[in-house]
XYZ file of C-alpha atoms in Angstrom:
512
model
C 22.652 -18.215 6.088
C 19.982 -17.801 3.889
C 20.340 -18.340 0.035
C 20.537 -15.314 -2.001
C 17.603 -13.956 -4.350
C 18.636 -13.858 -7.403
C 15.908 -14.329 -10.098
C 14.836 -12.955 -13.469
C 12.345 -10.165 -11.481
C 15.884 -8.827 -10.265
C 17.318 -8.104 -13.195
C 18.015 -4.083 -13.893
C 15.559 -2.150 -15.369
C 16.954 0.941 -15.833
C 20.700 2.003 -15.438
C 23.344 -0.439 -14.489
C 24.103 -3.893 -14.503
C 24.137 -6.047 -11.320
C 27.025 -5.288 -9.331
C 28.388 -1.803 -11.081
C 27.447 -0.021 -7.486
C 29.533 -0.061 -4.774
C 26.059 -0.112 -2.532
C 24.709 -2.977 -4.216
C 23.924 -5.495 -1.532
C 22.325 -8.827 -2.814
C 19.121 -9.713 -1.137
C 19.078 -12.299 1.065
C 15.383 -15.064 1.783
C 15.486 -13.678 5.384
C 15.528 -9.984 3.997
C 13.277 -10.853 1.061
C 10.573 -12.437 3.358
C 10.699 -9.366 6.100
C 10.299 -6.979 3.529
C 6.957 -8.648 2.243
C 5.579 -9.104 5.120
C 6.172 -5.547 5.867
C 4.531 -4.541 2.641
C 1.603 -6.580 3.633
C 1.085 -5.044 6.830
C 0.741 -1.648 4.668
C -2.145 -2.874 2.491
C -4.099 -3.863 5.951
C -3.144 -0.352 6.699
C -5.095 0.955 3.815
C -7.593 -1.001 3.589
C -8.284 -0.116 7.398
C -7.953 3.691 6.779
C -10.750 3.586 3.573
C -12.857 1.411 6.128
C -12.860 4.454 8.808
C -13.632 6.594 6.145
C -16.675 4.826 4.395
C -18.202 3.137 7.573
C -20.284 5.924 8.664
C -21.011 7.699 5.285
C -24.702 6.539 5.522
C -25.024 7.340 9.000
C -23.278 11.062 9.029
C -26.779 12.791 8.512
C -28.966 11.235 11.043
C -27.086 11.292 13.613
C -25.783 14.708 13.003
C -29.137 16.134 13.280
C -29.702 13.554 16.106
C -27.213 15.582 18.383
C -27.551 18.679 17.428
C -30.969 20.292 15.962
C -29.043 23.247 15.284
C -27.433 21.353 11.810
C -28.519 22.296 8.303
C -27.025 20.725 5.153
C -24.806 23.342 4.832
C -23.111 22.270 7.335
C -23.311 18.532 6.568
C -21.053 19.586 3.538
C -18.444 20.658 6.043
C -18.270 17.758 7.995
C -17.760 15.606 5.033
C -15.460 18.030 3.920
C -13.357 18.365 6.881
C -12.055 15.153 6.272
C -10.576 15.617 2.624
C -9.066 18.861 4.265
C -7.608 17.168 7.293
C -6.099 14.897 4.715
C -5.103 17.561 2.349
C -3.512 19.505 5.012
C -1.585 16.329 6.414
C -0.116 14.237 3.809
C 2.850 16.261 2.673
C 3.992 16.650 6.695
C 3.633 13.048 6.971
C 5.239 12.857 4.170
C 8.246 14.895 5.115
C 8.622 13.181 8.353
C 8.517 9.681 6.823
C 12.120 10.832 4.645
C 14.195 11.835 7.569
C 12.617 9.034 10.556
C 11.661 5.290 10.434
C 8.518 5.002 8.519
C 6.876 3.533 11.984
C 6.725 7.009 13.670
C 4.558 8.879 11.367
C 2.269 5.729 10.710
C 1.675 5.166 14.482
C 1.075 8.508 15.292
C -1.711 8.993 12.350
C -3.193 5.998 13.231
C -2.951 7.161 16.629
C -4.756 9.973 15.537
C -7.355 8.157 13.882
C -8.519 5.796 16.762
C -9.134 9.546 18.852
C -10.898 10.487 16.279
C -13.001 7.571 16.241
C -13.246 7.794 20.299
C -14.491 11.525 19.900
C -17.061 10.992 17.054
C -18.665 8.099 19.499
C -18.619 10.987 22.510
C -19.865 13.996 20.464
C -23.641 13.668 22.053
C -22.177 14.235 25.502
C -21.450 17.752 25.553
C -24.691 20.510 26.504
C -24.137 22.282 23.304
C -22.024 23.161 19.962
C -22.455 19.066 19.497
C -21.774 19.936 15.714
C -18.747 21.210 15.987
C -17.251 18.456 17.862
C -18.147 16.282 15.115
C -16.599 18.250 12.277
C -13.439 18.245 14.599
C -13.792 14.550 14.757
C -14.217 14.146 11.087
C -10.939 16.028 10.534
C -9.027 14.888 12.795
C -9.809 11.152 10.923
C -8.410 12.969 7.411
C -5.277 14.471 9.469
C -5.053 9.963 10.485
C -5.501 8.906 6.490
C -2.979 11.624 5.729
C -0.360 8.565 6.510
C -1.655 7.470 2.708
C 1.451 9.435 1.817
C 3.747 7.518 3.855
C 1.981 3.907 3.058
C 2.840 4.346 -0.741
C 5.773 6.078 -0.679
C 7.049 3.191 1.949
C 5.930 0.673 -1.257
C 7.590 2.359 -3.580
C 10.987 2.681 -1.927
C 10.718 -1.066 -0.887
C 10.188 -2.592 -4.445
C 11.514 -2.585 -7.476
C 10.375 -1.339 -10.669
C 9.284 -4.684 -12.141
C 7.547 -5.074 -8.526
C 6.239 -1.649 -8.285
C 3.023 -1.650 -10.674
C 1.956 -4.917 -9.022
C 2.243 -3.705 -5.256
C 0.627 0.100 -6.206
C -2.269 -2.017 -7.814
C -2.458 -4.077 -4.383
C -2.589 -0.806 -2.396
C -5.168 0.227 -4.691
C -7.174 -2.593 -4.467
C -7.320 -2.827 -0.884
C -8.478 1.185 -0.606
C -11.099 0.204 -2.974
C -12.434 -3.039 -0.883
C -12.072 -0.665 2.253
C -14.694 1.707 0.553
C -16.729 -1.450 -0.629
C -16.858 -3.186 3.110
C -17.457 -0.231 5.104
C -21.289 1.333 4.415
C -21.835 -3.198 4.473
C -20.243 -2.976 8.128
C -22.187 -0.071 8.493
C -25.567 -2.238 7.712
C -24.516 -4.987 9.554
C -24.784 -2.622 12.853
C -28.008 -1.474 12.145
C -29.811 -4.016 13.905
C -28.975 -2.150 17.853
C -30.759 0.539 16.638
C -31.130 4.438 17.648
C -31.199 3.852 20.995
C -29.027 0.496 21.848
C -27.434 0.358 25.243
C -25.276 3.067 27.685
C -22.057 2.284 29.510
C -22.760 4.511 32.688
C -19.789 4.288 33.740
C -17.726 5.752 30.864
C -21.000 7.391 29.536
C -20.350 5.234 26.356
C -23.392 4.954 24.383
C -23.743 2.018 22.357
C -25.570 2.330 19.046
C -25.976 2.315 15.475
C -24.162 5.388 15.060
C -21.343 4.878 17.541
C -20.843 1.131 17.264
C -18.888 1.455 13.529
C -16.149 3.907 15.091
C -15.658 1.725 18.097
C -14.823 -1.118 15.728
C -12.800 1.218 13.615
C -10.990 1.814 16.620
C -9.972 -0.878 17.846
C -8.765 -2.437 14.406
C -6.981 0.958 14.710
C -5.196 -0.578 17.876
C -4.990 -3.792 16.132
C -3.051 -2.337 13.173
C -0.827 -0.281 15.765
C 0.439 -3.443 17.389
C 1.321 -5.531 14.052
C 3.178 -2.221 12.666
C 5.330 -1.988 15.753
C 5.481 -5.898 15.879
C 6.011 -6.851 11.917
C 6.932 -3.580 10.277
C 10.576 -3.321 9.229
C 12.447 -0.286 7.484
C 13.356 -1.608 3.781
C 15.033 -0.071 0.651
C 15.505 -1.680 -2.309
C 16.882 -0.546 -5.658
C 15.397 0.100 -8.908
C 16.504 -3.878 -9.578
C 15.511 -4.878 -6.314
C 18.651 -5.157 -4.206
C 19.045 -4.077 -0.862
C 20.253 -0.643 0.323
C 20.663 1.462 3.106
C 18.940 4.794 4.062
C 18.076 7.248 6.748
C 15.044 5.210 7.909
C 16.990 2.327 9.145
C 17.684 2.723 12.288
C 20.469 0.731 12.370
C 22.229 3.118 9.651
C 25.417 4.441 10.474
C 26.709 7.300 9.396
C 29.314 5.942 7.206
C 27.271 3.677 5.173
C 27.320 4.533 1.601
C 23.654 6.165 0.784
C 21.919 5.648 -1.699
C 22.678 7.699 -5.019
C 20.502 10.794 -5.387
C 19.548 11.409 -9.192
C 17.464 14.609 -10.713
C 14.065 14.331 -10.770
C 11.970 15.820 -13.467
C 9.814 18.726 -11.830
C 7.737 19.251 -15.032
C 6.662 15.683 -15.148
C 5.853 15.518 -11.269
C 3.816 18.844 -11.709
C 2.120 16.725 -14.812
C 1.018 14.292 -12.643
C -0.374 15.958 -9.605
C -2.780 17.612 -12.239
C -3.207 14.590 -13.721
C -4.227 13.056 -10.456
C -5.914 16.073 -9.164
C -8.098 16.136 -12.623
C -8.822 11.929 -12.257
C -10.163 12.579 -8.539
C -12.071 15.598 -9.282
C -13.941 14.075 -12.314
C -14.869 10.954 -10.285
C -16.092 12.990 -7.090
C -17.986 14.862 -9.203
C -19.733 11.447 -10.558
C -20.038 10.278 -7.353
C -21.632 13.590 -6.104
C -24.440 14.183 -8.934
C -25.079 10.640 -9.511
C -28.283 10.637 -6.372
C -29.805 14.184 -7.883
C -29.283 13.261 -11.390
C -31.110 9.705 -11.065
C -34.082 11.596 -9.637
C -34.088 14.117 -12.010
C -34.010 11.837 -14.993
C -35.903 9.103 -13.930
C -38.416 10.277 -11.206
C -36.447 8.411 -8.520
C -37.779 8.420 -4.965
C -35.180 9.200 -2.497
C -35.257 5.644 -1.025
C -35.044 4.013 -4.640
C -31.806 6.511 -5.185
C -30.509 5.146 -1.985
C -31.499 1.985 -2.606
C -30.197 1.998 -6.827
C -27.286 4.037 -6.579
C -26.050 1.761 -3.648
C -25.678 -1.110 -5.465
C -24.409 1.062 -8.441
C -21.354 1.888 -5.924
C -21.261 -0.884 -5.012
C -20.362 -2.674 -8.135
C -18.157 0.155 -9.565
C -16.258 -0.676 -6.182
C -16.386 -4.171 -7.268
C -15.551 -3.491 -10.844
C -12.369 -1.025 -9.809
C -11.332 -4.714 -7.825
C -11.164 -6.704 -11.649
C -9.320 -3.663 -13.332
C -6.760 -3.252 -10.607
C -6.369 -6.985 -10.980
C -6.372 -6.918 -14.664
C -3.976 -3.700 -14.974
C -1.653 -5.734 -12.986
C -1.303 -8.301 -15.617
C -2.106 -6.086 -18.909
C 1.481 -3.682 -17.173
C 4.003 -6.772 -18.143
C 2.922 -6.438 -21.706
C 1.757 -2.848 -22.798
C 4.209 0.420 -20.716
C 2.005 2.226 -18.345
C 1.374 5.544 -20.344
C -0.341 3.646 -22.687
C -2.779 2.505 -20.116
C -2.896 5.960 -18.383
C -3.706 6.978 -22.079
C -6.053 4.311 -22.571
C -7.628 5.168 -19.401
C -8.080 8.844 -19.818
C -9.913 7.972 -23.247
C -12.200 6.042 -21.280
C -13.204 8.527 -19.194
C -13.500 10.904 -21.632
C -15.742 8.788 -23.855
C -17.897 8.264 -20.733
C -18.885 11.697 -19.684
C -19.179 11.682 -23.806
C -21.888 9.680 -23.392
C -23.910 10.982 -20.763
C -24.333 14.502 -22.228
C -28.086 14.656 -22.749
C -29.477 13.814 -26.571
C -32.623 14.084 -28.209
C -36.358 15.242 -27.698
C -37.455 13.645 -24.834
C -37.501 15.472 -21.777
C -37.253 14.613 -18.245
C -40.405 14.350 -15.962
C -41.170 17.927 -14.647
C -42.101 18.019 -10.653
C -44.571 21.019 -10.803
C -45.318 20.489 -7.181
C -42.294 22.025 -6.030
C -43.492 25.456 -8.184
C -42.542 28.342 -5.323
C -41.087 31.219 -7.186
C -39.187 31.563 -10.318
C -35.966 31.906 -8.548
C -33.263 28.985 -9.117
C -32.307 27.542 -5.626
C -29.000 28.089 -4.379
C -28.391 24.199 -3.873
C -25.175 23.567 -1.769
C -23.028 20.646 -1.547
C -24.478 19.859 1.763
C -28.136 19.518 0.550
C -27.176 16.919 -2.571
C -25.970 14.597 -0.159
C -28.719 14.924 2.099
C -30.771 13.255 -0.060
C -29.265 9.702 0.565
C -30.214 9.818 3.965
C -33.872 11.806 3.769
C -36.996 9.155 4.057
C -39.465 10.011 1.189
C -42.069 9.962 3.788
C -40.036 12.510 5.815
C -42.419 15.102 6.383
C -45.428 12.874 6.206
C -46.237 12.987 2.840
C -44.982 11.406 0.222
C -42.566 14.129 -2.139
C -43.173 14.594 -5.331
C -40.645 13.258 -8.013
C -39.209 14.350 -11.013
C -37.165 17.210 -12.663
C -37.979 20.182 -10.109
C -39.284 23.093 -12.218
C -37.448 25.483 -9.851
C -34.500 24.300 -11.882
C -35.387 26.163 -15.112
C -32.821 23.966 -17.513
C -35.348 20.960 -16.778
C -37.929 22.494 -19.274
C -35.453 22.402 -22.639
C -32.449 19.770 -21.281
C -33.233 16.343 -23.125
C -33.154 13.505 -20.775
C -30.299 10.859 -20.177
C -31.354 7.501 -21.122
C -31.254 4.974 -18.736
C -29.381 2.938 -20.483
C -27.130 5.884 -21.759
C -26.490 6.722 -17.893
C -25.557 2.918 -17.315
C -23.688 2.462 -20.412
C -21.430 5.816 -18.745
C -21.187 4.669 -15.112
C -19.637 1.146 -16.791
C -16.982 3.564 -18.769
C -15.508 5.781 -15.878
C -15.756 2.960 -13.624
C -12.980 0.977 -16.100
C -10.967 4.547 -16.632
C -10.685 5.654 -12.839
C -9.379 3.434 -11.649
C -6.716 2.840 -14.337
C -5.704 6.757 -14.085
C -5.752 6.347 -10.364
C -3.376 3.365 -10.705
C -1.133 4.348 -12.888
C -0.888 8.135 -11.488
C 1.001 6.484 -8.769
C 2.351 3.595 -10.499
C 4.717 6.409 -12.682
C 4.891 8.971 -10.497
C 6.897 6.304 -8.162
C 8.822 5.942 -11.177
C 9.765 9.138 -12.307
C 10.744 10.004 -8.333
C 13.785 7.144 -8.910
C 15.640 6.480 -5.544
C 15.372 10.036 -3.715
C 13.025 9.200 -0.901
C 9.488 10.200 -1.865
C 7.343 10.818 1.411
C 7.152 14.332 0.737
C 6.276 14.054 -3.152
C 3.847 11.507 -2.179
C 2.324 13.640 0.310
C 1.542 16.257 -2.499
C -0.022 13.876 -4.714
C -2.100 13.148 -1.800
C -3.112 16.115 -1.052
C -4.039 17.346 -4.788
C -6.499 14.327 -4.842
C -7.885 15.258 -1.437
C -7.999 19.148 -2.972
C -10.154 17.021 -6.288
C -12.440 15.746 -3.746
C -12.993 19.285 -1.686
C -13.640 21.114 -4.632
C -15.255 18.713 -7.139
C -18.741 18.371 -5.060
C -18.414 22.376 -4.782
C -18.078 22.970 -8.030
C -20.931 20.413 -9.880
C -23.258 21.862 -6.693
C -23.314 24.773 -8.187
C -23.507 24.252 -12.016
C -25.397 21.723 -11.779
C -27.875 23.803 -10.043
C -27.875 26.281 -12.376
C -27.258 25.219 -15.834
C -27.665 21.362 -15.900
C -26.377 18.491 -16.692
C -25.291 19.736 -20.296
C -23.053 21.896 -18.940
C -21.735 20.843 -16.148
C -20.609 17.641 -18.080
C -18.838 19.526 -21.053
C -16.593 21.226 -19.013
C -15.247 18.065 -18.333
C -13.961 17.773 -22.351
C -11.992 21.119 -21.389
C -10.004 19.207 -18.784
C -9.485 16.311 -20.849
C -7.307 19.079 -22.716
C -5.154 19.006 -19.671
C -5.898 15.204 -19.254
C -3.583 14.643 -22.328
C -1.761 17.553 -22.303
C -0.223 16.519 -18.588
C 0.328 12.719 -20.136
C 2.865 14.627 -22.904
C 4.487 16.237 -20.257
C 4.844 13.010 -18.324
C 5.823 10.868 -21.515
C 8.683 13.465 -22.295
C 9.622 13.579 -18.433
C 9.920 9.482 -18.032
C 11.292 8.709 -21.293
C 13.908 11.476 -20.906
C 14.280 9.740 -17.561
C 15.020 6.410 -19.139
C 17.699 7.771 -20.901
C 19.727 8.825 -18.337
């Protein structure tokens, strides 16, 4: 047999001392070893979910209007939509299935979901008409696959304990964020087969640019299918890290002793779903404005916003990697509402920053001069421009602060090196209030199984992400950057007023 595990990262955190449970059952190598392999196999699930996501961002546009002519921008903001919404709409039944069933069942089937998705999207240019349709279905059916998020981190956060639990959250975190990184780079890589690359006749499979990502995304789909029913084992640990039993073994019987269900604080799990919900809108509203704000500002083509804001993705992605990293170590010394509170200042400082100063004022693109009317700009149409050639139409667009957009004549202009200066901030503070969103809310959940809870934090971040490119559409649009960035001071009122609530909830927590 096995020698038992028991170390200094074992010791209780909270609660009772070793032994003072009748449940308590001492963790053996054999146990210890299964269960972190089985954790493993959930950051490759991840990491493989962000990569489905990301691999065909650059690529939605073209070949959307490639199969169907029909397709306007509006309704390229739907497609990218669908997917948050798919998500949204999934995570909290996944969720709920994962508390009553081995954790295996909902993952299989959502990845199961996920590879038809992908099989669809690469078929979507067969049918005579409607082709954009099928794609939107495609799209969300992949968020109703990545709606198994839910079940990935609450899985974590039943299987380790709370010394463990900061460490594995940052893992899961890290590989989502290298999943985003690697996927528009896979994306590149298939660039080279071009528009037209080569047809399967006899499946009517065509093999392209476009269709090439999914197919790879499905079949590590397959891949990740086969190692989660060949590795993945139902674990429970508690908050010290010894084993326990629960509904998702399926080797429970009914009279094993479950584990103890305690209270959970409602007012500090509301807290942090708007704290999450808050975190994910203000960063997809970066992430949304950052193309037409470069080319307002600075007189950006559309292939130097590509081309710029690329690689400034690119290294936030990189940067989020070093603070997930360096969270994981700063956790052991400084509690993690400090660093949610130090993260949230960040943040705030950084959209401090890039509200507009001074006298100088942006280049003014006269040659767009139509009517006096302010366009109705639309979610879809700011992210057309990273996929529009600036030689399009066969001329070569004019560049600059469109005078259509009347706030361009009295905004002052962002600095380059103010805009920079910002992008550096919220890249450190995201990714700290993304971590440590999780990293408590696991905590304040305690030992009642969480698939459900972790289904709703899901789904409030995929809510941030519908609505947050709908909302800075609009007032951007309209009133500028002035004032679509102060608005985001109001919600740092509920920014800190959430992390009260939250302090109050886990320290009252501790006490009990």
């Amino acid at each position: 047999m096995a020698g038992l595990r028991i170390e200094g990262e074992q010791e209780p955190l909270l609660g009772d001392t070793p032994g003072s449970r009748e449940w308590d059952i001492l963790e053996t190598e054999e146990h210890y070893k299964s269960r972190w392999r089985s954790i493993r196999i959930l950051y490759l699930t991840m990491f493989l979910s962000s990569v489905g996501f990301s691999i065909v961002m650059l690529s939605i546009w073209p070949y959307l209007q490639k199969i169907d002519q029909t397709a306007d921008t509006r309704f390229l903001g739907w497609v990218i939509a669908s997917y948050s919404l798919g998500q949204m709409v999934a995570s909290p039944i996944f969720g709920l299935w994962s508390n009553y069933r081995p954790r295996k069942e909902p993952l299989i089937v959502s990845i199961f979901i996920s590879v038809a998705a992908n099989c669809l999207y690469a078929y979507v240019h067969i049918p005579a008409s409607h082709n954009k349709y099928y794609m939107l279905v495609a799209r969300g059916l992949l968020g109703i696959g990545a709606g198994n998020v839910a079940v990935v981190r609450s899985y974590t956060a039943g299987a380790t304990s709370l010394q463990e639990r900061t460490s594995s959250m940052a893992n899961i975190s890290m590989c989502q964020a290298l999943g985003f990184i690697l996927g528009p780079v896979f994306q590149t890589c298939f660039a080279f087969i071009g528009e037209k690359g080569v047809t399967w006749d006899v499946i009517k499979l065509r093999i392209n640019m476009y269709t090439t990502p999914v197919l790879l995304s499905a079949f590590l789909g397959i891949l990740n299918i086969i190692l989660i029913l060949a590795i993945l084992r139902e674990h429970r640990v508690d908050d010290s890290g010894r084993q326990c039993k629960n509904i998702n073994f399926e080797e429970a019987s009914t009279d094993e002793i479950q584990v103890p269900q305690g209270n959970i604080d409602q007012v500090a799990v509301v807290a942090i779903n708007v704290l999450f919900f808050v975190a994910l809108f203000v960063f997809a509203v970066f992430e949304t404005i950052i193309a037409p704000l470069t080319m307002d500002m600075y007189a950006w083509t559309q292939e130097q916003a590509v081309l710029y804001n690329g690689i400034i993705l690119a290294a936030l992605g990189v940067e989020a990697v070093v603070i997930f990293v360096g969270v994981k170590l700063l956790s052991k010394k400084i509690g993690e509402r400090a660093i949610l509170l130090g993260g949230l200042i960040v943040v705030w400082v950084g959209f401090f920053i890039l509200l507009p100063w001074g006298n100088q004022f942006p280049r003014i693109q006269w040659e767009d001069l139509h009517n006096n009317s302010i366009p109705n700009t639309t979610f879809g149409e700011i992210i057309i421009g990273l996929w529009k050639s600036p030689m399009e139409d066969g001329n070569e667009r004019p560049t600059g602060c469109s005078i259509e957009q009347a706030w361009c004549l009295y905004t002052p202009v962002i600095h380059l090196a103010q805009f920079l200066t910002s992008v550096v901030l919220i890249g450190v503070g995201y990714p700290v209030c993304n971590l440590m969103s999780y990293t408590l809310y696991s905590k304040i959940l305690g030992p009642k199984p969480q698939g459900v809870y972790m289904g709703w934090l899901t789904a409030s971040g995929s809510g941030a992400r519908i609505l947050g490119p709908v909302f800075i559409s609009q007032v951007y649009a309209h009133w500028g950057p002035r004032w679509a960035f102060s608005l985001h001071f109001l919600r740092s009122i509920f920014f800190f007023g959430g992390l009260y609530l939250v302090h109050l909830g886990t320290k009252e927590g501790e006490r009990k």
